[in-house]
PDB file of C-alpha atoms in Angstrom:
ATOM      1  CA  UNK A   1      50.322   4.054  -8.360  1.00 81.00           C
ATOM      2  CA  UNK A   2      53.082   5.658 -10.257  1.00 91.00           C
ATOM      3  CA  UNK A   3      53.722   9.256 -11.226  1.00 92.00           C
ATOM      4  CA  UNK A   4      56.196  10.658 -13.413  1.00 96.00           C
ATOM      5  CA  UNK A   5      56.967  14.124 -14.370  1.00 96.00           C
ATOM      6  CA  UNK A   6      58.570  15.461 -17.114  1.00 96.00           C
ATOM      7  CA  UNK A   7      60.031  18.683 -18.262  1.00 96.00           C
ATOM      8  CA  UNK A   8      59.294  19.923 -21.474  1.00 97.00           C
ATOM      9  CA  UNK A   9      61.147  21.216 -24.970  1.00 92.00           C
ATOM     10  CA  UNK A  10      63.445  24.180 -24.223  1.00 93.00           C
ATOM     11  CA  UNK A  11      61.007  26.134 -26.871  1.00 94.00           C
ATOM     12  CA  UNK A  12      58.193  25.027 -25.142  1.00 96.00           C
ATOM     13  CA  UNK A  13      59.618  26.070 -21.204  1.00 95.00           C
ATOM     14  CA  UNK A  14      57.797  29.587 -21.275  1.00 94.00           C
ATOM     15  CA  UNK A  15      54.466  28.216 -22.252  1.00 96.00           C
ATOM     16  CA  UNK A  16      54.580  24.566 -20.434  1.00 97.00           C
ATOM     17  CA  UNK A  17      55.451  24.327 -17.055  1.00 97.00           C
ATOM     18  CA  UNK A  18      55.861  20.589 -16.942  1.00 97.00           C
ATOM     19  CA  UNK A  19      54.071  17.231 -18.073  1.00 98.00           C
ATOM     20  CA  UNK A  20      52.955  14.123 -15.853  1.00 97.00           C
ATOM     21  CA  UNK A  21      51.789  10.421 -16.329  1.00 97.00           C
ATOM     22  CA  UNK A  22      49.903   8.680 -14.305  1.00 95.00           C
ATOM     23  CA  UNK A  23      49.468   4.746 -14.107  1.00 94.00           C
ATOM     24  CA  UNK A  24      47.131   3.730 -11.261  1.00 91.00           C
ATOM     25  CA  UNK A  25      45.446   0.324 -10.828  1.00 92.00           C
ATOM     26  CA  UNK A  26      43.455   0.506  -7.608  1.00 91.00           C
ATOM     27  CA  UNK A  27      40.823   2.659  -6.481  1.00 92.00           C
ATOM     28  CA  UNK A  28      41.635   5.775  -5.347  1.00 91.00           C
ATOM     29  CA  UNK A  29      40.367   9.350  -4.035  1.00 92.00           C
ATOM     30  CA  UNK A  30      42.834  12.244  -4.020  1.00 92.00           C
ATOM     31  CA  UNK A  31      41.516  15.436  -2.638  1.00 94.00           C
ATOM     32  CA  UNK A  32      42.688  18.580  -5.210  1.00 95.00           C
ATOM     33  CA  UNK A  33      42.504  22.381  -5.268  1.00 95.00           C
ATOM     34  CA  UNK A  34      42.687  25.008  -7.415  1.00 97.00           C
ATOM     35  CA  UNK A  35      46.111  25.192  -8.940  1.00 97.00           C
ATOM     36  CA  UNK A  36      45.960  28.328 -11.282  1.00 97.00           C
ATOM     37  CA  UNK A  37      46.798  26.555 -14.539  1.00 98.00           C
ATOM     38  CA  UNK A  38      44.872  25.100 -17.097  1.00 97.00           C
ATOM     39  CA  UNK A  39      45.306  21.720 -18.018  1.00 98.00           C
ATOM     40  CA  UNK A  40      45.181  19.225 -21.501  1.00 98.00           C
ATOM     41  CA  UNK A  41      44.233  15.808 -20.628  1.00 98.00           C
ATOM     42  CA  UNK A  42      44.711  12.380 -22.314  1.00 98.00           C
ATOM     43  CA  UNK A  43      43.042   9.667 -20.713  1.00 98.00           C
ATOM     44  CA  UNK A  44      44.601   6.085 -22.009  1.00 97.00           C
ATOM     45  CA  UNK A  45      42.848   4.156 -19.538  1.00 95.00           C
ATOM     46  CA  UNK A  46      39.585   4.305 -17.539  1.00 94.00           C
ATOM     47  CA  UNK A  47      38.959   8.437 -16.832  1.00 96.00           C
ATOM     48  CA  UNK A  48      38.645  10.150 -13.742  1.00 95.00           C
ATOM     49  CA  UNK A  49      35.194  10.751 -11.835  1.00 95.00           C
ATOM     50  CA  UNK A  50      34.345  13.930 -10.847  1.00 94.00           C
ATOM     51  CA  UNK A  51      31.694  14.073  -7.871  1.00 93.00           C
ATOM     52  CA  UNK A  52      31.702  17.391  -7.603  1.00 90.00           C
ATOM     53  CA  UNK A  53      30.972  17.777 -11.312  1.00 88.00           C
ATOM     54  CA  UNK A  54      28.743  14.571 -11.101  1.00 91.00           C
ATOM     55  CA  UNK A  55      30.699  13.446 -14.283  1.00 92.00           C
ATOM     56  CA  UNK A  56      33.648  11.656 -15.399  1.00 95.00           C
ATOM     57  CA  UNK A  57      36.651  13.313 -17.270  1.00 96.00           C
ATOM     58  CA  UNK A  58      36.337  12.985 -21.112  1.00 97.00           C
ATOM     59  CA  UNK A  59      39.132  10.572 -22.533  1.00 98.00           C
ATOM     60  CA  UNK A  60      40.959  13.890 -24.159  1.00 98.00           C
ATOM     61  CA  UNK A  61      39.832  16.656 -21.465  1.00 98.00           C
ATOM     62  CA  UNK A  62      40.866  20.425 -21.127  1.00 98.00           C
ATOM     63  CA  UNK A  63      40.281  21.728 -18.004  1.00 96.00           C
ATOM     64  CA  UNK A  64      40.034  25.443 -17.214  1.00 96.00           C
ATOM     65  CA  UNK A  65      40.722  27.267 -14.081  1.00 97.00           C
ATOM     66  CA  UNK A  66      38.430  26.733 -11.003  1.00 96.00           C
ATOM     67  CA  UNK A  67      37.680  28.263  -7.404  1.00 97.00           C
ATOM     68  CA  UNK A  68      36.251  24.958  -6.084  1.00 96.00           C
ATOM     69  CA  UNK A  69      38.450  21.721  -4.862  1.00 96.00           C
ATOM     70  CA  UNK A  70      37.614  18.291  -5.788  1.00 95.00           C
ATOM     71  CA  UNK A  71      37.484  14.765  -5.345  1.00 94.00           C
ATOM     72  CA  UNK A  72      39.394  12.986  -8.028  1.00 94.00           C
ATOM     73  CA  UNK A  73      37.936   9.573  -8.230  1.00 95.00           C
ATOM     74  CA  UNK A  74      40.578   6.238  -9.624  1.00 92.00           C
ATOM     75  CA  UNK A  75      38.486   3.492 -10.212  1.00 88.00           C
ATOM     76  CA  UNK A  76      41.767   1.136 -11.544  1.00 88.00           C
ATOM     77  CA  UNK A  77      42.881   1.006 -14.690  1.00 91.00           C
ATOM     78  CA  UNK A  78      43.512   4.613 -15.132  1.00 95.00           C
ATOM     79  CA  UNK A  79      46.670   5.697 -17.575  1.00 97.00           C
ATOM     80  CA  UNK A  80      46.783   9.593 -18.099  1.00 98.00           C
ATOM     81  CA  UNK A  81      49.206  12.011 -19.476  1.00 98.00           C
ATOM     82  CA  UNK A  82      48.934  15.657 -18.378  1.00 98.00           C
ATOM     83  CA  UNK A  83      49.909  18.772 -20.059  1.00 98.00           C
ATOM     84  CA  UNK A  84      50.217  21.894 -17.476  1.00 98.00           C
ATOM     85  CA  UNK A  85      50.397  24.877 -18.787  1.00 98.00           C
ATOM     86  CA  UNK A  86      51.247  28.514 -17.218  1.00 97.00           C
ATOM     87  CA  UNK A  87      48.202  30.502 -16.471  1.00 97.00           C
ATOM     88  CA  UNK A  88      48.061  32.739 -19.445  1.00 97.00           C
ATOM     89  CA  UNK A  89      49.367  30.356 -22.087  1.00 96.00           C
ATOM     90  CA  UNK A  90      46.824  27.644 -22.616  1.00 96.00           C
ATOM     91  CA  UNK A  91      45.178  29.792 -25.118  1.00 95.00           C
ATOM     92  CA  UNK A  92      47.410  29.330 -27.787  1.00 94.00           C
ATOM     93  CA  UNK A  93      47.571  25.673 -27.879  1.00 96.00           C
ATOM     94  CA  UNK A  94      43.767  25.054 -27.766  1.00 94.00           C
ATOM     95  CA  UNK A  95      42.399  27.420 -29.908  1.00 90.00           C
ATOM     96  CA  UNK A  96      40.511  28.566 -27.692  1.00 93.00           C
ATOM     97  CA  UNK A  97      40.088  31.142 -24.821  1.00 94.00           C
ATOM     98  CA  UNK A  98      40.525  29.702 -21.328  1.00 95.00           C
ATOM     99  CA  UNK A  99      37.725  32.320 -20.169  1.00 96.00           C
ATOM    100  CA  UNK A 100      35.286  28.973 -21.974  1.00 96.00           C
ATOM    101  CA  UNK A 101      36.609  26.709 -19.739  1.00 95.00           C
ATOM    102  CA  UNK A 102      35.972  28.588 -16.262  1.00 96.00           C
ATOM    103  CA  UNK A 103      34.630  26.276 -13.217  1.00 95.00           C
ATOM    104  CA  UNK A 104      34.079  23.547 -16.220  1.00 93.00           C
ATOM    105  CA  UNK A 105      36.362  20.027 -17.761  1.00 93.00           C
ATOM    106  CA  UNK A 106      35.444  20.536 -21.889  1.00 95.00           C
ATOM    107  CA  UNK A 107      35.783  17.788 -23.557  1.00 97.00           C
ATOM    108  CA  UNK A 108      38.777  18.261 -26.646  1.00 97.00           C
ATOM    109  CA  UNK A 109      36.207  16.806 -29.265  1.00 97.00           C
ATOM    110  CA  UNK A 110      33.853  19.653 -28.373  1.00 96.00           C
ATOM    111  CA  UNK A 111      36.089  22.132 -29.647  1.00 95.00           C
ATOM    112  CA  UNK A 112      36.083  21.618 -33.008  1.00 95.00           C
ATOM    113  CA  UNK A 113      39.405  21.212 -33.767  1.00 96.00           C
ATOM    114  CA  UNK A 114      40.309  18.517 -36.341  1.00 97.00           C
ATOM    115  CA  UNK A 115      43.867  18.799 -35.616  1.00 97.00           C
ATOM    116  CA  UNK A 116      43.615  18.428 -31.833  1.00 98.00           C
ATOM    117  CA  UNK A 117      41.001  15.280 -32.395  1.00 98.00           C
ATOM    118  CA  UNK A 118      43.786  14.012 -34.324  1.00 98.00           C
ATOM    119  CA  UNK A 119      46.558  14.452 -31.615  1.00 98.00           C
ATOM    120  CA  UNK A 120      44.012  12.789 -29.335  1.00 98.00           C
ATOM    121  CA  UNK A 121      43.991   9.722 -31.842  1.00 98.00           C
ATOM    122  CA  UNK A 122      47.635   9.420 -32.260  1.00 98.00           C
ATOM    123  CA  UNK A 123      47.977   8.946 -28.522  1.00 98.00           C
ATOM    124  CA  UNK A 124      45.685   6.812 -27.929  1.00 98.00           C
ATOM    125  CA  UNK A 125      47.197   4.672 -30.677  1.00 96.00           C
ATOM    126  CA  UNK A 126      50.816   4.472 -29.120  1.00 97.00           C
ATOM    127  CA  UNK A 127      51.501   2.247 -25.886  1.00 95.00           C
ATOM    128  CA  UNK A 128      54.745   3.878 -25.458  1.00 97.00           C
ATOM    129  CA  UNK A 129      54.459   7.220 -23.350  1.00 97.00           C
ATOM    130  CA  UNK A 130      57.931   8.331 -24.343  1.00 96.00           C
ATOM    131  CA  UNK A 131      57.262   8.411 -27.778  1.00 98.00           C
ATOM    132  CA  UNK A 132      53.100   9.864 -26.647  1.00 98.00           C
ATOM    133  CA  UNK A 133      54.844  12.774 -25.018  1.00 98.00           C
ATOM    134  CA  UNK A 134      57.257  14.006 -28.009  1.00 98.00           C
ATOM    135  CA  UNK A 135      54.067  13.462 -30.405  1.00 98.00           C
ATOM    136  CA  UNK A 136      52.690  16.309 -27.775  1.00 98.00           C
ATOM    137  CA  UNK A 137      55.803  18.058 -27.951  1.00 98.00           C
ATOM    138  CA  UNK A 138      55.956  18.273 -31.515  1.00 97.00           C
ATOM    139  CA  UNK A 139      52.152  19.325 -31.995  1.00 98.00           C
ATOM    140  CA  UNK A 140      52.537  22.086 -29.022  1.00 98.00           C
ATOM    141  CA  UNK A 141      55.590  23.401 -31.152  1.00 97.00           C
ATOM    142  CA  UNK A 142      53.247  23.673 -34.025  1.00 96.00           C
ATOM    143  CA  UNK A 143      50.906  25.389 -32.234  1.00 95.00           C
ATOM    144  CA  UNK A 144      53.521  27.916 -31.269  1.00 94.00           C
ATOM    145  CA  UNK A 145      54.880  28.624 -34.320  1.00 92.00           C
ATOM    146  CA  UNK A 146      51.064  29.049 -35.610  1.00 90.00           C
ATOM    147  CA  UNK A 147      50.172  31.530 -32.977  1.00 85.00           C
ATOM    148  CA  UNK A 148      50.129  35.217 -33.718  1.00 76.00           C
ATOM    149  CA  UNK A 149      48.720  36.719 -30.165  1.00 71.00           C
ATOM    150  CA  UNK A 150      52.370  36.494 -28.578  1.00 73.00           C
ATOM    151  CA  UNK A 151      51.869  40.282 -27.691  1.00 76.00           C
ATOM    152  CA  UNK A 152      49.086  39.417 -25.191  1.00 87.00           C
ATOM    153  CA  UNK A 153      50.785  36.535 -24.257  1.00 91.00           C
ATOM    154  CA  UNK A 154      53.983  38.425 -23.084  1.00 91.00           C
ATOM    155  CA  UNK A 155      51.992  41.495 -21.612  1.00 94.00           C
ATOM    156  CA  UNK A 156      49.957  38.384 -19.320  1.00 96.00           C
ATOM    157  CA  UNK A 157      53.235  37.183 -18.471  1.00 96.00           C
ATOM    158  CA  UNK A 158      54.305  39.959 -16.736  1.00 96.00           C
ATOM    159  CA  UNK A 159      51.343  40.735 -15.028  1.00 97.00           C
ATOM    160  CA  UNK A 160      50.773  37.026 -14.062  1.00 97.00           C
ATOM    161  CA  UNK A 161      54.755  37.592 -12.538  1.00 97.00           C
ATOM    162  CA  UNK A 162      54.024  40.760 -10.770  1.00 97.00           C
ATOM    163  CA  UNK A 163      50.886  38.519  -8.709  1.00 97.00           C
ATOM    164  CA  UNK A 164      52.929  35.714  -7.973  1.00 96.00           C
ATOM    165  CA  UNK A 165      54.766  37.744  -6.334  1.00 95.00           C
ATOM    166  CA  UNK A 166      52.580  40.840  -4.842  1.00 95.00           C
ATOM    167  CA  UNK A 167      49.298  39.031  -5.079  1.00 93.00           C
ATOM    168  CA  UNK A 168      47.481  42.341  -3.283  1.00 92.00           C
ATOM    169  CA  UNK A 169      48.784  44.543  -6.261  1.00 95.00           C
ATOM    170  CA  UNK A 170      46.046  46.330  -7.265  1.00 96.00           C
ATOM    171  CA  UNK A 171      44.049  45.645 -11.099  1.00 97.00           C
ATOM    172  CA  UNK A 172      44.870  49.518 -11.660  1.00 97.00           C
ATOM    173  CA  UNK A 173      48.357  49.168 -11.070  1.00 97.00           C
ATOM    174  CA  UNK A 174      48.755  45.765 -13.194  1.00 97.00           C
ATOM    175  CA  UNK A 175      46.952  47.802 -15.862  1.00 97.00           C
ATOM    176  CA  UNK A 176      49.662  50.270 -16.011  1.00 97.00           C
ATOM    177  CA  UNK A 177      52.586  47.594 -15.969  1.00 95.00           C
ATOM    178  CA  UNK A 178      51.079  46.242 -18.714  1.00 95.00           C
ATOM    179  CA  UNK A 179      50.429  49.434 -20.904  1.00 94.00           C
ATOM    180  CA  UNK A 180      46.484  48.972 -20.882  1.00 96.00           C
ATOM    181  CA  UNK A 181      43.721  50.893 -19.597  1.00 97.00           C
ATOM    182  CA  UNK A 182      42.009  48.930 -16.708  1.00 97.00           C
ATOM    183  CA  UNK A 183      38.846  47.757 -18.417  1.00 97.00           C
ATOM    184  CA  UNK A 184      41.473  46.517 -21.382  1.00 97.00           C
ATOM    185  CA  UNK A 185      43.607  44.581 -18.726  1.00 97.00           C
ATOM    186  CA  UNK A 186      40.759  42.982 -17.776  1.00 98.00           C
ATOM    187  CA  UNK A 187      39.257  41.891 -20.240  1.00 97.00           C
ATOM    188  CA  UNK A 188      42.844  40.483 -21.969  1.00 96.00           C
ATOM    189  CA  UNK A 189      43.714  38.805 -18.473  1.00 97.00           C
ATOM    190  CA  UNK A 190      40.164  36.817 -18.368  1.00 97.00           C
ATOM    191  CA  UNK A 191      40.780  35.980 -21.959  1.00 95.00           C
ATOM    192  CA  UNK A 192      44.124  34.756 -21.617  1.00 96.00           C
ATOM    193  CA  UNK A 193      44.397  33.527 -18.457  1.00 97.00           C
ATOM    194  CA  UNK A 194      40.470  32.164 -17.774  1.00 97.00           C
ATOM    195  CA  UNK A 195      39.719  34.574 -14.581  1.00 97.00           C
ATOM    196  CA  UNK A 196      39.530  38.523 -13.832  1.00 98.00           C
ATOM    197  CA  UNK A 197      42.739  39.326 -11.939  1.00 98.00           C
ATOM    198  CA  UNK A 198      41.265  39.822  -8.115  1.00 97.00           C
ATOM    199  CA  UNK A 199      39.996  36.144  -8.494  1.00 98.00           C
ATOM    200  CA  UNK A 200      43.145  34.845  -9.448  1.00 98.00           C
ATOM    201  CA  UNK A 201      44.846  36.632  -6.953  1.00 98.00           C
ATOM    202  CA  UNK A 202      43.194  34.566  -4.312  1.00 98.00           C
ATOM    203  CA  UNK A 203      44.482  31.777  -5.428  1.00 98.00           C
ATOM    204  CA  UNK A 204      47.476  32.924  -5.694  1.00 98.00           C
ATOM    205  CA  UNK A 205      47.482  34.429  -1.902  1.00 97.00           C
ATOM    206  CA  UNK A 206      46.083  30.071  -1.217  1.00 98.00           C
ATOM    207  CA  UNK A 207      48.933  28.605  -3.005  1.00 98.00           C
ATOM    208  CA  UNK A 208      51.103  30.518  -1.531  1.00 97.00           C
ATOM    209  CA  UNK A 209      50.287  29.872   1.877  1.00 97.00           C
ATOM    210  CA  UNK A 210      50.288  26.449   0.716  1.00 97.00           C
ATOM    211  CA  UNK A 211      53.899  26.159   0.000  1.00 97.00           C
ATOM    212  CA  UNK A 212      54.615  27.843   3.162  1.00 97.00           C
ATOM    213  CA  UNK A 213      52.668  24.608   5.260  1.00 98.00           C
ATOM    214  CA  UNK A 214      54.216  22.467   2.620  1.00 97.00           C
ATOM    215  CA  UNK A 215      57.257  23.695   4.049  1.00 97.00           C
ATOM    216  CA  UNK A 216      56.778  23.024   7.317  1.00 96.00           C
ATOM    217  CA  UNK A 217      55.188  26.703   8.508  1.00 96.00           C
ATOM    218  CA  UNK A 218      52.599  26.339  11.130  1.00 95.00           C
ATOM    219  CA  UNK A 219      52.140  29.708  12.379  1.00 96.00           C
ATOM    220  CA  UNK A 220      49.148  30.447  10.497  1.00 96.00           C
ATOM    221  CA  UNK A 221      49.216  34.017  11.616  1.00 96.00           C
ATOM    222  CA  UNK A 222      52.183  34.372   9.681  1.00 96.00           C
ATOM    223  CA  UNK A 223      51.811  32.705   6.875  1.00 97.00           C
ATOM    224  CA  UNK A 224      48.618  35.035   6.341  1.00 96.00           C
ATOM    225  CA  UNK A 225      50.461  38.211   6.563  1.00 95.00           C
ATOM    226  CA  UNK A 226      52.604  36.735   4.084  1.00 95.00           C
ATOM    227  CA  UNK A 227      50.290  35.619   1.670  1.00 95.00           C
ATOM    228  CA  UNK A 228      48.634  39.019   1.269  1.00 93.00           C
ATOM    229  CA  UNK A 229      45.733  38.321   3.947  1.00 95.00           C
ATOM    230  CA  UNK A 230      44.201  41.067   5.351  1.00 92.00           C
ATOM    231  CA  UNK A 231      44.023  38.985   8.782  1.00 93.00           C
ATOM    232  CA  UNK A 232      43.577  35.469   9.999  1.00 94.00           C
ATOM    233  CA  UNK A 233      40.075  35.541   9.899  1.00 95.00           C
ATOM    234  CA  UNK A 234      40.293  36.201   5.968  1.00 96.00           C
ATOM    235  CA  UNK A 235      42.887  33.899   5.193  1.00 97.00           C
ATOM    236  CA  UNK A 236      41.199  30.681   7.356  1.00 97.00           C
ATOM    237  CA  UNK A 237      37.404  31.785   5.300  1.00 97.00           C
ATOM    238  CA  UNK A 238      39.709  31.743   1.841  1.00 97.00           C
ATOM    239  CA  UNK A 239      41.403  28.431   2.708  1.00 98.00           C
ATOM    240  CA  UNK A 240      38.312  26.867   3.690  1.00 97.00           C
ATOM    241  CA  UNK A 241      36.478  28.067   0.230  1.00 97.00           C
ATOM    242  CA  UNK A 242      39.356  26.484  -2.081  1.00 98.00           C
ATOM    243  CA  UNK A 243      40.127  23.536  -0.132  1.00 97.00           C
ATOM    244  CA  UNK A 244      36.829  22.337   2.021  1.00 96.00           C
ATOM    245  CA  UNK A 245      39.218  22.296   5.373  1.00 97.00           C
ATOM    246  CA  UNK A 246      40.952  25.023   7.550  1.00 97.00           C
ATOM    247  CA  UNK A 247      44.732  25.041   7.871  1.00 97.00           C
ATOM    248  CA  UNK A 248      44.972  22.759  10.661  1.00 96.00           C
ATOM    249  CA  UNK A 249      42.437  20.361   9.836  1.00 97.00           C
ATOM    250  CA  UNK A 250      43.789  20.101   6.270  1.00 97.00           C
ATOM    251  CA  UNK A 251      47.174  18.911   7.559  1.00 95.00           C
ATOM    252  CA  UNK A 252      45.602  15.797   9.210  1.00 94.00           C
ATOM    253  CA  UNK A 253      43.853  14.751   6.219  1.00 90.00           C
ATOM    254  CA  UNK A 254      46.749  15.126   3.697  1.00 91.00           C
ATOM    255  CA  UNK A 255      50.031  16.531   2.886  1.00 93.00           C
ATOM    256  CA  UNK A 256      50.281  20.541   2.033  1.00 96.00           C
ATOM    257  CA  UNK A 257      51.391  20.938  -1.613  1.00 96.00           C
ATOM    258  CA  UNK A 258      51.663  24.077  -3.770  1.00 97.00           C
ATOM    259  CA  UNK A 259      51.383  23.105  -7.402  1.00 96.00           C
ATOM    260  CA  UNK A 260      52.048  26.789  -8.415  1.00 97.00           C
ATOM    261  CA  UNK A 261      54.913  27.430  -6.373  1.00 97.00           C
ATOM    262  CA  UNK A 262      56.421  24.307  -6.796  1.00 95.00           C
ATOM    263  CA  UNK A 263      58.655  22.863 -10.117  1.00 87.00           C
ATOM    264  CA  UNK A 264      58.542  19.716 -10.022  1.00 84.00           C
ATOM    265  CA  UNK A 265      61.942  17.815 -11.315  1.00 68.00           C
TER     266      UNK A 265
END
């Protein structure tokens, strides 16, 4: 199995946080949680299963934000490239709002979009990932230029900044930081980022204390104080919810990693 990650076009860097390929030829399970950012998926080989979902990934898949983890299922012959965006961003480049992809995987040729279907095509058509990934790159930067909700998009930013880093902050608060009447931040932050603000918050508080293990932290009273938890009992109950184990069984199945709080190089 080989992954590779790339970083994308400087005009692309507030609106992509990074890309990845994947070339795997055996069978393989990997056990994933929710990271907090939608995802556009190109599947050149055999696609993912799903048991969770009972289904496998379309060959061009978006997939929204969820509050469950999974079982991603490599049968061999999988080749996939990966577009990950920020959490409030993905909205611009698909056309449509993440709040339709919530808890689901959409398929890209449900959408309706000619253009996309024809991205899908072009990649599919070209063995060489290099020149796969600038084709993205130059049909994100399209999209971009196209887009005329930047407004949102910069008012989502900043909130989506303020959680990372205060994820108890309360909705009112964000509301104000943002120049919006509560009922107006909400609805704008479940359109643009695919979940009301309190739910994203807990996985923010998760990935958090994720890093913190991926670091190396143990002291699981600590790292929920840090995270935001109102107590142990209420971080080990969220932890189990988004990834099926508690904090010390999870470390002897796998690795700790933060996807959110990490940049990969």
């Amino acid at each position: 199995m080989t992954l590779t990650t790339y970083r994308p076009h400087g005009l692309l860097r507030k609106y992509v946080r990074y890309y990845w390929v994947l070339k795997c030829n055996e069978a393989s399970s990997t056990l994933t949680f929710p990271i907090g950012c939608p995802q556009m998926i190109f599947h050149k080989g055999r696609p993912l299963y799903i048991p969770e979902l009972a289904a496998y990934q379309s060959t061009f898949t978006i997939s929204g934000q969820v509050n469950f983890p999974a079982h991603l299922q490599c049968q061999g012959d999988t080749e996939m490239i990966v577009v990950v965006f920020y959490p409030h961003t993905a909205g611009i480049f698909t056309g449509t709002p993440p709040s339709a992809f919530y808890n689901i995987e959409v398929s890209g040729y449900d959408l309706g979009d000619k253009d996309a279907e024809d991205l899908a095509s072009r990649i599919f058509g070209c063995e060489d990932n290099s020149l796969c990934l600038a084709e993205i790159e130059q049909w994100l930067i399209r999209r971009l230029c196209d887009s005329k909700d930047t407004h949102n998009v910069s008012r989502m930013a900043d909130a989506v900044g303020h959680l990372m880093t205060s994820p108890h902050i309360a909705v009112a608060r964000l509301a104000d930081l943002t120049c919006l009447s509560k009922k107006q931040f909400e609805r704008v932050f479940y359109t643009s980022v695919g979940m009301m603000p309190k739910e994203y918050a807990r996985i923010v508080r998760f990935q958090r204390a994720l890093r913190m293990m991926q670091l190396g932290r143990r002291d699981y009273a600590c790292i929920a104080y840090e995270s935001g938890y109102s107590d142990q009992s209420h971080f080990i109950r969220e932890f189990k919810a988004f990834s099926g184990h508690t904090p010390a069984t999870l470390v002897t199945e796998c690795s700790p990693y933060s996807d959110l709080f990490t940049s990969p190089e």
